[in-house]
Structures are given as structure tokens and as C-alpha cells.
Short mmCIF file of C-alpha atoms and ligand atoms in Angstrom, two decimals:
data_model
loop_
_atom_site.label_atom_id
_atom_site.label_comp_id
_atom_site.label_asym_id
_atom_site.label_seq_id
_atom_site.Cartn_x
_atom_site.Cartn_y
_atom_site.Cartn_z
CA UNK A 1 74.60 -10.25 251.29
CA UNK A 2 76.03 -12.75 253.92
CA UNK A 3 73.65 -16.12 254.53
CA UNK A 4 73.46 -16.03 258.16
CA UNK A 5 71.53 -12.57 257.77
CA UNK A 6 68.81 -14.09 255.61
CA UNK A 7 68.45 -16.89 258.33
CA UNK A 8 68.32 -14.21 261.31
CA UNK A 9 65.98 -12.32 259.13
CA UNK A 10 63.56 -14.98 258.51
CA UNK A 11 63.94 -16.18 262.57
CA UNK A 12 62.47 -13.11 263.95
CA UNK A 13 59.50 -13.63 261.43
CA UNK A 14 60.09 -10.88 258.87
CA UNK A 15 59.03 -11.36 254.92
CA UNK A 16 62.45 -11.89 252.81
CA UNK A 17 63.13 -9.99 249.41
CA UNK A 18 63.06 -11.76 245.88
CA UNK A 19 66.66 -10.92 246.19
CA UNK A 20 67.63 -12.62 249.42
CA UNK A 21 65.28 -16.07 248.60
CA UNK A 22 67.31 -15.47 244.98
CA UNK A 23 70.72 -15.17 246.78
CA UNK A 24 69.78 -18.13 249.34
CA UNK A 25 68.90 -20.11 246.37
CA UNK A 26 71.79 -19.88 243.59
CA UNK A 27 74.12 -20.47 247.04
CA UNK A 28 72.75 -23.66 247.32
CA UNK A 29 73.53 -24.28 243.64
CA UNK A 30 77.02 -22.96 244.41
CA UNK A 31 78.06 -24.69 247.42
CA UNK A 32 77.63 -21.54 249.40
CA UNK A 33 74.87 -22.60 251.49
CA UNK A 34 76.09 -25.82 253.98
CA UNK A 35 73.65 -28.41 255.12
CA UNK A 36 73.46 -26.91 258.58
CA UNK A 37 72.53 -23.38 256.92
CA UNK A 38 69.54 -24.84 254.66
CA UNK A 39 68.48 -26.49 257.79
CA UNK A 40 68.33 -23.27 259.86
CA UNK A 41 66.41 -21.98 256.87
CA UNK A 42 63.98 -24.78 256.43
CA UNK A 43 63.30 -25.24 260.27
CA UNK A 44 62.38 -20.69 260.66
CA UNK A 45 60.56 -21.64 257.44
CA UNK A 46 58.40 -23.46 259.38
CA UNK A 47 58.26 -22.04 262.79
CA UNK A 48 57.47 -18.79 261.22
CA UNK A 49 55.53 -19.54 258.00
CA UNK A 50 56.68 -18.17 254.35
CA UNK A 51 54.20 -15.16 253.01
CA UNK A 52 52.47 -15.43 249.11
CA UNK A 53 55.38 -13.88 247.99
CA UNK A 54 57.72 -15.51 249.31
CA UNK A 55 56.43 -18.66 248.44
CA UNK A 56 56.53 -17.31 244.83
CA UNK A 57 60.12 -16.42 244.79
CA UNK A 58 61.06 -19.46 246.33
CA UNK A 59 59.48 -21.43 244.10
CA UNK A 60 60.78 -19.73 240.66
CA UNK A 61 63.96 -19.56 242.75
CA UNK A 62 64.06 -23.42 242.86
CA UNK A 63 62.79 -23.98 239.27
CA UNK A 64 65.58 -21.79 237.77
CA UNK A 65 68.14 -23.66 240.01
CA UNK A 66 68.22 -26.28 236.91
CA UNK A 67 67.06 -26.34 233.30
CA UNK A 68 63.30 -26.34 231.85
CA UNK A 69 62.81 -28.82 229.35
CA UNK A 70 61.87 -28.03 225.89
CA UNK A 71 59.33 -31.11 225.19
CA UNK A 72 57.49 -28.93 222.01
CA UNK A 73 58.96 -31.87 219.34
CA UNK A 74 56.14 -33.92 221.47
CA UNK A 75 52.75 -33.24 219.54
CA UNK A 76 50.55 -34.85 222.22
CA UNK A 77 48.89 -32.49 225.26
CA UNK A 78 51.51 -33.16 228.18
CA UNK A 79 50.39 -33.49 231.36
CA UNK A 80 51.20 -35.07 235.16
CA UNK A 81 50.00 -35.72 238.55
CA UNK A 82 51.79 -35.15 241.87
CA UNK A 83 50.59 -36.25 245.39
CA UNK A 84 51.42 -34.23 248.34
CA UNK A 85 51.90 -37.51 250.08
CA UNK A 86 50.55 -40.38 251.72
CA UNK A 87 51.39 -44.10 253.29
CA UNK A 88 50.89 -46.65 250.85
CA UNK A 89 50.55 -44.31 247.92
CA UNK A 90 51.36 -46.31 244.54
CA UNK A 91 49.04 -44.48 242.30
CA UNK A 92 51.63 -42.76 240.83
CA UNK A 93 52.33 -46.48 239.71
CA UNK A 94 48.71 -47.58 238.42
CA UNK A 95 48.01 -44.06 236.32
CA UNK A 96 51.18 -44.04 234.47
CA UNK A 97 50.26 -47.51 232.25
CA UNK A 98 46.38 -46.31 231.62
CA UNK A 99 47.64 -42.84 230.22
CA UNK A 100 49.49 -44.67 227.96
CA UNK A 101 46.61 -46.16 226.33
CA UNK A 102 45.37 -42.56 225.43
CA UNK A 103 46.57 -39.94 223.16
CA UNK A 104 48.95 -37.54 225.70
CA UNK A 105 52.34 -37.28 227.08
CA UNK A 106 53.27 -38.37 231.13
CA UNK A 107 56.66 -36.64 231.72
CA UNK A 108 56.58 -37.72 235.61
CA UNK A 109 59.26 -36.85 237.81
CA UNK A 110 58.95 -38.03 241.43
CA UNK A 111 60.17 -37.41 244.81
CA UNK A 112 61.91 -40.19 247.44
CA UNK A 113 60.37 -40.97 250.42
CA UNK A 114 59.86 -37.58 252.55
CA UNK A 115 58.77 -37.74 256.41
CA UNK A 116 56.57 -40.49 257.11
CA UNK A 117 55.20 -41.00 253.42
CA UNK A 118 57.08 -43.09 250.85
CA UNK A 119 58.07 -42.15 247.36
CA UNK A 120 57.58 -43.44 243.70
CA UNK A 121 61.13 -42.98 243.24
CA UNK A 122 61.72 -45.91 245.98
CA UNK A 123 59.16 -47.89 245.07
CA UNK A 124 60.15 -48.09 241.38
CA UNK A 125 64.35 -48.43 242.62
CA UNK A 126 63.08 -51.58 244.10
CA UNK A 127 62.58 -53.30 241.16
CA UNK A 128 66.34 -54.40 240.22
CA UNK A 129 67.67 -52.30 237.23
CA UNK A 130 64.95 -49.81 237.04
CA UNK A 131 66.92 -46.27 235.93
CA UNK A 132 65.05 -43.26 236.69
CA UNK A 133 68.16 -40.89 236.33
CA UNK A 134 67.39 -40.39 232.78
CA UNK A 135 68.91 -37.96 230.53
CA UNK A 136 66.23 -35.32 227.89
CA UNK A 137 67.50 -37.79 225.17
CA UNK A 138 65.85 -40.85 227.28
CA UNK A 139 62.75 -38.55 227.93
CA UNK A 140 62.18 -37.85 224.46
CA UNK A 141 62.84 -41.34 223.34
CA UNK A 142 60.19 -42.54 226.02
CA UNK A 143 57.86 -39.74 225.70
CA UNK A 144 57.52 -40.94 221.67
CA UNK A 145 57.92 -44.90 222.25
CA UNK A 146 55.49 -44.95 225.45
CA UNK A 147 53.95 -41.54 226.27
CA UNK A 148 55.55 -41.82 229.52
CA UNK A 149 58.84 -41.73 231.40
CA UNK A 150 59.08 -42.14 235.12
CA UNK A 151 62.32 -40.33 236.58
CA UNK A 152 63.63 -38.95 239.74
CA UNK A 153 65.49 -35.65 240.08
CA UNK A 154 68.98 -35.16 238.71
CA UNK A 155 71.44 -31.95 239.07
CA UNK A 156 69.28 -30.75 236.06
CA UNK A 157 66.15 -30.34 237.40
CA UNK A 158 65.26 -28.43 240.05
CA UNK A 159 68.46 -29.54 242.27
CA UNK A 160 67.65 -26.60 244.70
CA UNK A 161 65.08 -28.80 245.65
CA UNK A 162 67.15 -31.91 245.18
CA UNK A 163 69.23 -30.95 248.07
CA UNK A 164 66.31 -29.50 250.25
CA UNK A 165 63.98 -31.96 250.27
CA UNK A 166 66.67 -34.74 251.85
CA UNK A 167 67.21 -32.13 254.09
CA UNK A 168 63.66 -31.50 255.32
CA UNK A 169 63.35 -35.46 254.86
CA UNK A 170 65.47 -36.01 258.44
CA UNK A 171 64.92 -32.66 260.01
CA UNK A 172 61.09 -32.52 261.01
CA UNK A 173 60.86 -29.55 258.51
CA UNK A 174 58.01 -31.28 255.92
CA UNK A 175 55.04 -29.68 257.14
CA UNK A 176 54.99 -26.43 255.61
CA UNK A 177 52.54 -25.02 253.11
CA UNK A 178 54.90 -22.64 251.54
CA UNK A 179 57.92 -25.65 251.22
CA UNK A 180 55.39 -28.05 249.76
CA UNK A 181 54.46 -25.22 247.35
CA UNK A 182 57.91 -24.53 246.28
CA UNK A 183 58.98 -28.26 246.35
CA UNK A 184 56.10 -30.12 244.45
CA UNK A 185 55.55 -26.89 241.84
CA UNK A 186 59.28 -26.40 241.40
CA UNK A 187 59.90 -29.65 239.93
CA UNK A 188 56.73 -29.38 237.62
CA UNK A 189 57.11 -25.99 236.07
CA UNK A 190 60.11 -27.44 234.28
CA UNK A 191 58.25 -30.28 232.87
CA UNK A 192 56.83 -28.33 230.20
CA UNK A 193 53.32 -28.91 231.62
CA UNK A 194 50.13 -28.30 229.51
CA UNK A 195 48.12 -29.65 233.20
CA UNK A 196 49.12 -30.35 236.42
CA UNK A 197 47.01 -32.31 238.63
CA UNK A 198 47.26 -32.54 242.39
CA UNK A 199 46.51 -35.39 244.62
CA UNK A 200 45.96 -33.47 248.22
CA UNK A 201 45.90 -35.49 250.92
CA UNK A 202 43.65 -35.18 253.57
CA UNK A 203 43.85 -36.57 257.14
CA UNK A 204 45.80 -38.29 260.07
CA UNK A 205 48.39 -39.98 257.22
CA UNK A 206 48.72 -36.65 255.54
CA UNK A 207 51.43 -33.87 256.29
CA UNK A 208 48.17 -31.53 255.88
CA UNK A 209 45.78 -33.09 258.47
CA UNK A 210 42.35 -31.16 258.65
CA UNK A 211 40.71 -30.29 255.53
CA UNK A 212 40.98 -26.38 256.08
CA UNK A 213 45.14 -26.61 256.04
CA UNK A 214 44.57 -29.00 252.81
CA UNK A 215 42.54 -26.00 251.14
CA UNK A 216 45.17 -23.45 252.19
CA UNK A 217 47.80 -25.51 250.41
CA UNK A 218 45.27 -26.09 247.51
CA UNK A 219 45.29 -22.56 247.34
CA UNK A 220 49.11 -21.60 247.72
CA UNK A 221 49.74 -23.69 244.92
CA UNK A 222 47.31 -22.37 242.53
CA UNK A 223 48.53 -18.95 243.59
CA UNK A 224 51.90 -20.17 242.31
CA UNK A 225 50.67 -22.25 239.17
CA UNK A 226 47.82 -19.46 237.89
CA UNK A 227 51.15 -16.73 237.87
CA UNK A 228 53.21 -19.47 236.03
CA UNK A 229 50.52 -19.81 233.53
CA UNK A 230 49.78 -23.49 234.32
CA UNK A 231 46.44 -25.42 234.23
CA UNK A 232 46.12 -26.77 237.57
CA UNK A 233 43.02 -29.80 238.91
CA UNK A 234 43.39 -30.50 242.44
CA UNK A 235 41.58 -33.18 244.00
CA UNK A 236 41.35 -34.00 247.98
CA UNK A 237 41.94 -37.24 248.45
CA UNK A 238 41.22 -39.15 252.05
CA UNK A 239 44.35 -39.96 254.29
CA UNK A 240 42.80 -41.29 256.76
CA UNK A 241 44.16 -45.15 256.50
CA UNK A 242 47.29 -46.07 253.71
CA UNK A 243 46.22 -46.87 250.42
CA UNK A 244 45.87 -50.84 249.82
CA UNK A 245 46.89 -53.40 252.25
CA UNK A 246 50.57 -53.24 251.06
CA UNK A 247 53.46 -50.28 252.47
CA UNK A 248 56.74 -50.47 252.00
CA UNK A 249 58.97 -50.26 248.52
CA UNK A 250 58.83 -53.52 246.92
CA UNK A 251 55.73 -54.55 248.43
CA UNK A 252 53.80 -51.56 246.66
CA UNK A 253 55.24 -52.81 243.34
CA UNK A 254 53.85 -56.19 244.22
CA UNK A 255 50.48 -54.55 245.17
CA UNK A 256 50.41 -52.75 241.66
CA UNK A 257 50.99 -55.88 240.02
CA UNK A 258 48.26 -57.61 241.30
CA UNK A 259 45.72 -54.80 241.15
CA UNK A 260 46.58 -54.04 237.52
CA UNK A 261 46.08 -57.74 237.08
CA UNK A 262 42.37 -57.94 238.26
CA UNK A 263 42.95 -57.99 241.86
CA UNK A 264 42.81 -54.16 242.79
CA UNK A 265 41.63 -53.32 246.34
CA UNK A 266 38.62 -50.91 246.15
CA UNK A 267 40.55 -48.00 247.48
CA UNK A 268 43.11 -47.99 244.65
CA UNK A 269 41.00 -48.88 241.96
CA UNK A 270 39.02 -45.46 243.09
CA UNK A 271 41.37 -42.96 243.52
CA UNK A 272 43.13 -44.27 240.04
CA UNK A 273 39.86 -43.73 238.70
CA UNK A 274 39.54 -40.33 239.44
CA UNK A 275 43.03 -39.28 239.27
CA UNK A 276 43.02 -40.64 235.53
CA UNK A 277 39.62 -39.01 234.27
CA UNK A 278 41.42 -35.79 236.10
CA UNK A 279 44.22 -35.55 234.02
CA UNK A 280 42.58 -36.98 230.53
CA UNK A 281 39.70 -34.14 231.40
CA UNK A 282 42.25 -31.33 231.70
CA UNK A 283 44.27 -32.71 228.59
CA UNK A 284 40.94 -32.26 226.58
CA UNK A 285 41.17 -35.75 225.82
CA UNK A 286 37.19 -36.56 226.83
CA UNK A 287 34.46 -34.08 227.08
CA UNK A 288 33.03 -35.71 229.96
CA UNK A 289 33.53 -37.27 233.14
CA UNK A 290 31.31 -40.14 232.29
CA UNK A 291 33.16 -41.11 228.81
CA UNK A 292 36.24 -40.41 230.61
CA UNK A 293 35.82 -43.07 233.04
CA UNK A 294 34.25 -45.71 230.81
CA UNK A 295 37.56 -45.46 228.60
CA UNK A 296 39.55 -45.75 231.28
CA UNK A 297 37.57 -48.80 232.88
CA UNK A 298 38.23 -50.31 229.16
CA UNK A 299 41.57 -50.32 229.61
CA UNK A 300 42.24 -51.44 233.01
CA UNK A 301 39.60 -54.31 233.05
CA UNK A 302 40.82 -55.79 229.21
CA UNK A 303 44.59 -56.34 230.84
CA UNK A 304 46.24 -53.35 228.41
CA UNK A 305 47.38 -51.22 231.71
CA UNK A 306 49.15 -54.31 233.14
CA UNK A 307 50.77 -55.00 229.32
CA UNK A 308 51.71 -51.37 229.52
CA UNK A 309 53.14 -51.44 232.89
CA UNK A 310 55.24 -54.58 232.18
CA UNK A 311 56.39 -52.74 228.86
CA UNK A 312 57.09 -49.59 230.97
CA UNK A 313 59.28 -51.41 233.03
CA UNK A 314 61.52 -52.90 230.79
CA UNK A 315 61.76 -49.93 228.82
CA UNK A 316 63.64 -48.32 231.98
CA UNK A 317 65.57 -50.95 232.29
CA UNK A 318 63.49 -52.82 235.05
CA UNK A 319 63.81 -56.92 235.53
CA UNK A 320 60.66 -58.05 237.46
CA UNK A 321 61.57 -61.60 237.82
CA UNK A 322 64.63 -61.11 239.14
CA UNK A 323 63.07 -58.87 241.82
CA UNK A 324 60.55 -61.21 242.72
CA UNK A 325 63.16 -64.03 243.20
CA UNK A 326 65.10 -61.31 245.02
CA UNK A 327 62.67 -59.98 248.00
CA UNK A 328 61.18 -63.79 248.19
CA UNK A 329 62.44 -64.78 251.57
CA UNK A 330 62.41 -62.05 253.21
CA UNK A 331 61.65 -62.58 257.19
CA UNK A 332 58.08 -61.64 258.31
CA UNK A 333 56.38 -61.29 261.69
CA UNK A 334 52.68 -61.18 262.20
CA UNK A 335 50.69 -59.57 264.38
CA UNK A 336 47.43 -61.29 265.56
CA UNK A 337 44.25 -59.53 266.76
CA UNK A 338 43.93 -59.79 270.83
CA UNK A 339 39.91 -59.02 270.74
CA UNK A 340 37.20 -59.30 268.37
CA UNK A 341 35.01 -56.71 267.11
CA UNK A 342 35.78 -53.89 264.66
CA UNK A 343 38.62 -52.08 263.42
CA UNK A 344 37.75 -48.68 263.83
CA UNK A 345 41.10 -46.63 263.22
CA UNK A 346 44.11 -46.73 262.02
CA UNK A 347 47.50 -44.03 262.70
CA UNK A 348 48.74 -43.78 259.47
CA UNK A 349 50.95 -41.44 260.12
CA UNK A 350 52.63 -43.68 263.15
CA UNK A 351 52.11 -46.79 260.36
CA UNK A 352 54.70 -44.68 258.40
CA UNK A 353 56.41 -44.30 261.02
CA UNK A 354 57.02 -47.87 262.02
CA UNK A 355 58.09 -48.65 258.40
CA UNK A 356 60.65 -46.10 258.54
CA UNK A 357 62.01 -47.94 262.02
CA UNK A 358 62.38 -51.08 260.10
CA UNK A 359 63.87 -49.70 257.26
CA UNK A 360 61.80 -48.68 254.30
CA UNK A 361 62.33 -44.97 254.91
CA UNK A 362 65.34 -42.95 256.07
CA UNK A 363 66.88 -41.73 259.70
CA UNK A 364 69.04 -39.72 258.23
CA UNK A 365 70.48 -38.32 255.01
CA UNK A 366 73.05 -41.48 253.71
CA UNK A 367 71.05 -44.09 255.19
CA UNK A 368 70.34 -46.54 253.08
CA UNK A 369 66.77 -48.19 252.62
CA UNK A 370 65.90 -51.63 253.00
CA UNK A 371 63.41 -51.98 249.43
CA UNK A 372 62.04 -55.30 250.53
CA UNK A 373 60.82 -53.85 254.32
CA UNK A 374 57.30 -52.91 255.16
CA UNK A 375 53.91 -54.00 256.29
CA UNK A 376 50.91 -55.93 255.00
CA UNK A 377 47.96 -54.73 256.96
CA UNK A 378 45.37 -57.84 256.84
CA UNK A 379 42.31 -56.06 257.61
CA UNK A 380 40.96 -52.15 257.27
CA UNK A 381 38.61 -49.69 258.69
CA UNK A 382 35.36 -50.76 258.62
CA UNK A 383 36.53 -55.11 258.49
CA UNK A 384 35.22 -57.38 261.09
CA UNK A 385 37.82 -58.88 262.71
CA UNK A 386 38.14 -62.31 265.36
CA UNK A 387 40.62 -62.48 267.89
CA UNK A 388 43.48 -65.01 266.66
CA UNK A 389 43.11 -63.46 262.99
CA UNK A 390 46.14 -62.05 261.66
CA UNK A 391 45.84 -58.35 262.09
CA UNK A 392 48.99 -57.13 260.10
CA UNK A 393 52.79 -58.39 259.23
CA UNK A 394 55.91 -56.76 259.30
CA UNK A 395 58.68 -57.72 256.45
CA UNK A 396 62.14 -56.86 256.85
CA UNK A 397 65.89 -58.13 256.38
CA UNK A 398 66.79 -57.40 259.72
CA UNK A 399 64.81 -59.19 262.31
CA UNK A 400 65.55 -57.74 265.37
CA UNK A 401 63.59 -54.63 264.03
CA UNK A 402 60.56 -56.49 264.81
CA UNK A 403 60.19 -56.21 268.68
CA UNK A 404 59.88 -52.76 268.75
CA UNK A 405 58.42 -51.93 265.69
CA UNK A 406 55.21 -54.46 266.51
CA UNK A 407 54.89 -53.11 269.68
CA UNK A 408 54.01 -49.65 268.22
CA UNK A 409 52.35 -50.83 264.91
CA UNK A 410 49.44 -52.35 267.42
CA UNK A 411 49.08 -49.31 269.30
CA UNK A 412 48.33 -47.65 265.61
CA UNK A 413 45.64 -49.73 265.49
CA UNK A 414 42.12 -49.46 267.08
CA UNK A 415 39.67 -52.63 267.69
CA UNK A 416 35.99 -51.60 269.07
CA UNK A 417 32.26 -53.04 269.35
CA UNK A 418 30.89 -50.96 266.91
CA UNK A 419 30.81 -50.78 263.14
CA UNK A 420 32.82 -48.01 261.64
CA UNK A 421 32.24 -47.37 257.82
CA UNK A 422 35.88 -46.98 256.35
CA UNK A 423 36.36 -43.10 255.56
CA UNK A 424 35.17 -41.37 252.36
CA UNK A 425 37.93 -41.35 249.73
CA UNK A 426 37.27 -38.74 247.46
CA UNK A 427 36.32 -35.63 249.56
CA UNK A 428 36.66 -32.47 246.75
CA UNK A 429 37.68 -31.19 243.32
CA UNK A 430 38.77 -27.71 242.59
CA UNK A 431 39.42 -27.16 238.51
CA UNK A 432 41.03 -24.08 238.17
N1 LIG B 1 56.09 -34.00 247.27
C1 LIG B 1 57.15 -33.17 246.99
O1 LIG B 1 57.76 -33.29 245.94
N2 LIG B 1 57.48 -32.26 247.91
C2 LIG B 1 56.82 -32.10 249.07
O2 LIG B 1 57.18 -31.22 249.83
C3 LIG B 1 55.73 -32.95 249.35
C4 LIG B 1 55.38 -33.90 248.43
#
């Protein structure tokens, strides 16, 4: 088979063979696929769409592209949560400390920042010394001393994916049920997964905008998880303005801190809510939604999540104070509000955007992130706001950034007469 068939093949729109995704796949793994190739393949991936089967192959392609962890020494039900993306997504952050207050296992690997969205693997780098290229020996030792590791990808696990995902990162290729399939479920079916649960995002933030292409990807991935033989929760979750008032690397570990220490905006506290009772639920931990959440209230209001985070942290290596003392004087430039009234909308997808133009995302495949940069929106949909209040503030190292990066931040952001109620956050659940 020769590589630049495959990627004529799939061009003109026609379905490709288990043996031709298989072939595509191990050539990644064995340098025989360059850069340029995968992004040929990613882009007709796109343009022309990827059939069930496909997706399928692709997937189990990626998985077996590393090792699948053997985590059966661990006697607790193991089980993790993903998010298909979002701007000022840190739950990832606030779950991982409550589960390990309960009796099961959070082996969590993450992804980097992809498109527009940010990543738990660059919020947690961030914090100075944090490792999350951890070997099984680490996981193990974590998964016993905490119940949870948080890690990023190495060669071992699903590095087809590794490599593809920077790819798609910088070449407009995200958006693409069948990729999002094979990346997110790739990565879990070597976790050794008694339950998955998804966080689908919905809405103008999201790379699945409109609540019909959310349920097709719902339903690709289930597809893909029922054949693997893993439990799969997915819950649609409202992407309609970022999460919190904090984006940007360090700043979400800041806004973590302070909401696991009492001072949780409403919109986090919610979807950690439900994205906790999901996974305890499908870990037949509690028999009920309603004793599910009161446990898990329990532990986030008597200060044991933020004493688990902390321990967490240092476990992997993590130094908080010197992070704090390290992002402390970091430039800012505010935005104030030119009108009163309403604020009515927000372009979360261009908010992502602009924090990518000052440096909290990358341009391209070696740039390097700025982990203090980002934006602290002051007000949200739905807040009552005076002309001459501070509207939002840009942070970044390099202030010539600003300019430009204000100029487009404002035009995200819609001020009217009338009241707008802030969008519903928790829009479905499908347990499958
Ligand atoms: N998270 C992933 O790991 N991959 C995607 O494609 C989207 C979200």
C-alpha cells in the first residue's frame, strides 16, 4: 500500500478499509507518515466526513498505536470523565479532588489545548513542577495513595493520537465527529475503564455548535464505546459563555482554588455537581441521584476537596506558592463598558480565540504558551452592567498583544436594553 493512495482515496469521498486506516495508522507509529501527509488526511477527514466504520477502525487503530494498561491490582470501580471541549473549562480540575473522597479509582489522562478550547494538561503545567508524564509505576502508586492521577499522553498511550491531535490543533481540522470519536475514545479505552463519562458541549464555544451535531457525536461515540464493551454517561453541557470568569492556564488554577475554597461561581459549582453524581452513579457508588449529590455537597462545602486538591498537587510534584509568586505581576489591561444596560452575549468561541492571540494557546506546532496569559471576564450573560464598569481584562507577558487582542475581545461581547437570562447549563443526559 503506498500513503498517498489512502489520502487520494479518502479526497474523492470513498469509505477506507480496516486495512488502509490500519496501514495509515502503524505509519504514523513508524515514521512513515510525515506531518504534511497526516495533515492531508485529517483536512479530507473533514471535508468529506469518516463513515461508522471508519470511525471504528480509526479509533481501535489509534488505541493499539500504544499499550493498554493493566490497572486489575486496583480493587476500586475505575472510572473518568472527558470533555469534548470548551473555553474556561477547569472541571476536569474541581472533580478530580471530590472523587477522591469516595471509594473509586480516577485514572485521567488529558489533552493540551486543541482549537480555540484550552486543556487540563496546560492548565495543570502551569503550576511550576507539576509532572503529568508519569510512568504505570507512578499511576499505580497514585491510583492506591490518592485514587487519582492526572497525566497527559506519553509515546505509550495512544501516541497515534499524540501526534494527530497537535496536528489538527494548528490546521483548522478539529471539527470532526469521527476525529473527536477516535481522539477522545482512543485515549480512554486504554485506561482500563469500568465508566466513561462525557462532558458534550453544546453551543457557540463548542467545536459541536447546535444541539443536533452534539447528539450525532453523542452517538458516534457510543457506537464506538458499546462495541468496546465500555459503560458510557454522556451529559450535554451548555457552551454558550466560558465556564467561570477566569480563561487562560494559570488563571483557571487560580479560579479552582478559590471555588474549591468556598468561592465557586454558580456555573462551576453546577456542572461539577452533575459531572460528579455522573460518574459516582455509573461506578455504583450511590443508588440515587439525590444521595449522590448530598455526598458530594458534603465534601466540597466541609473544605476536604480543597485538602485533596492541595494533596493532589504535591503528590505530582506541583509547588503552588511558588506559582503564585511566579504569575504575580503579570501586566493586565482592562476593558471598560462604553454603554449601560445588559450583557446579552458573549462569542466564546472568538473569546478563545483572543486568548490564543495573546498567548495562552498555540499558532503553531512548537510554539510555546505563555501559562500566565488570559482573560478575566468581570461580568456574564444575564449581569447588569454601567458604562465605566470594568467589562473584562486581558493578562499577558507581552504587552503589545493587548491592542489588538482588546479590540476583538469587545466585539465578542454584546451590551443591550433588555434582560437576557444567562443560558441553561445542563441541557441532557443519555445513560447508556
Ligand atoms: N478532546 C480530545 O481529546 N480530542 C478531541 O478531539 C476533542 C476533545
Amino acid at each position: 500500500m503506498i500513503i498517498t493512495e489512502i489520502l487520494k482515496k479518502k479526497r474523492d469521498g470513498f469509505e477506507l478499509s480496516e486495512q488502509e486506516i490500519n496501514f495509515f495508522i502503524q505509519g504514523l507509529s513508524n515514521f512513515n507518515v510525515s506531518d504534511i501527509q497526516s495533515a492531508a488526511f485529517l483536512m479530507a477527514c473533514c471535508t468529506k466526513g469518516l463513515s461508522k466504520l471508519e470511525v471504528k477502525f480509526l479509533t481501535l487503530a489509534m488505541r493499539d498505536s500504544g499499550k493498554k494498561f493493566d490497572f486489575s491490582s486496583i480493587k476500586k470501580p475505575k472510572v473518568d470523565k472527558h470533555s469534548t471541549g470548551g473555553v474556561g473549562d477547569k472541571i476536569s480540575l474541581l472533580i478530580t479532588p471530590i472523587l477522591m473522597s469516595f471509594d473509586v479509582a480516577v485514572p485521567m489522562i488529558s489533552g493540551r489545548g486543541l482549537g480555540h478550547t484550552g486543556g487540563t494538561v496546560d492548565k495543570l503545567e502551569s503550576i511550576v513542577g507539576f509532572n503529568m508524564s508519569l510512568n504505570y509505576e507512578e499511576y499505580l502508586r497514585l491510583l492506591n495513595s490518592n485514587g487519582v492521577f492526572m497525566a497527559r499522553q506519553t509515546d505509550d498511550i495512544a501516541p497515534a493520537d499524540k501526534k494527530l491531535y497537535h496536528i489538527r490543533d494548528v490546521t483548522g481540522t478539529v471539527e470532526s465527529l469521527g476525529l473527536i470519536t477516535a481522539s477522545i475514545l482512543s485515549k480512554k479505552l486504554v485506561e482500563d475503564l469500568d465508566a466513561l463519562v462525557i462532558d458534550m458541549k453544546v453551543g457557540n464555544g463548542a467545536f459541536m455548535q447546535d444541539f443536533d451535531s452534539a447528539r450525532q457525536l453523542a452517538q458516534s461515540m457510543i457506537d464506538v464505546a458499546s462495541e468496546s464493551g465500555l459503560k458510557m454517561r454522556v451529559i450535554f453541557t451548555s457552551m454558550e459563555q466560558p465556564l467561570g470568569y477566569k480563561i487562560g492556564n494559570w488563571l483557571e488554577i487560580e479560579e479552582t482554588i478559590s471555588a474549591l475554597s468556598g468561592k465557586s461561581p454558580k456555573d462551576i459549582e453546577e456542572i461539577t455537581f452533575k459531572l460528579c453524581e455522573g460518574m459516582l452513579l455509573s461506578a455504583n457508588i450511590f443508588e440515587n441521584q439525590s444521595i449522590a449529590q448530598n455526598k458530594i455537597k458534603e465534601v466540597w462545602e466541609s473544605g476536604r476537596a480543597y485538602n485533596n486538591f492541595l494533596k493532589m498537587i504535591k503528590s505530582q510534584g506541583g509547588d503552588l506558592d511558588l506559582s503564585i509568586e511566579k504569575y504575580k505581576n503579570y501586566p493586565q489591561f482592562t476593558i471598560y463598558c462604553e454603554k449601560s444596560g445588559y450583557l446579552q452575549h458573549i462569542d466564546t468561541l472568538y473569546t478563545g480565540i483572543v486568548c490564543i492571540m495573546i498567548g495562552a494557546g498555540r499558532k503553531d506546532i512548537n510554539d510555546r504558551i505563555d501559562y500566565g496569559a488570559g482573560i478575566i471576564l468581570h461580568k456574564k450573560i444575564g449581569d447588569k452592567i454601567e458604562k465605566g464598569e470594568k467589562l473584562a481584562s486581558l493578562i499577558a507577558k507581552d504587552k503589545s498583544l493587548f491592542s489588538q487582542a482588546a479590540d476583538l475581545l469587545k466585539s465578542c461581547i454584546i451590551i443591550g436594553d433588555d434582560y437576557l437570562e444567562a443560558p441553561k447549563l445542563i441541557l441532557d443526559e443519555w445513560i447508556i
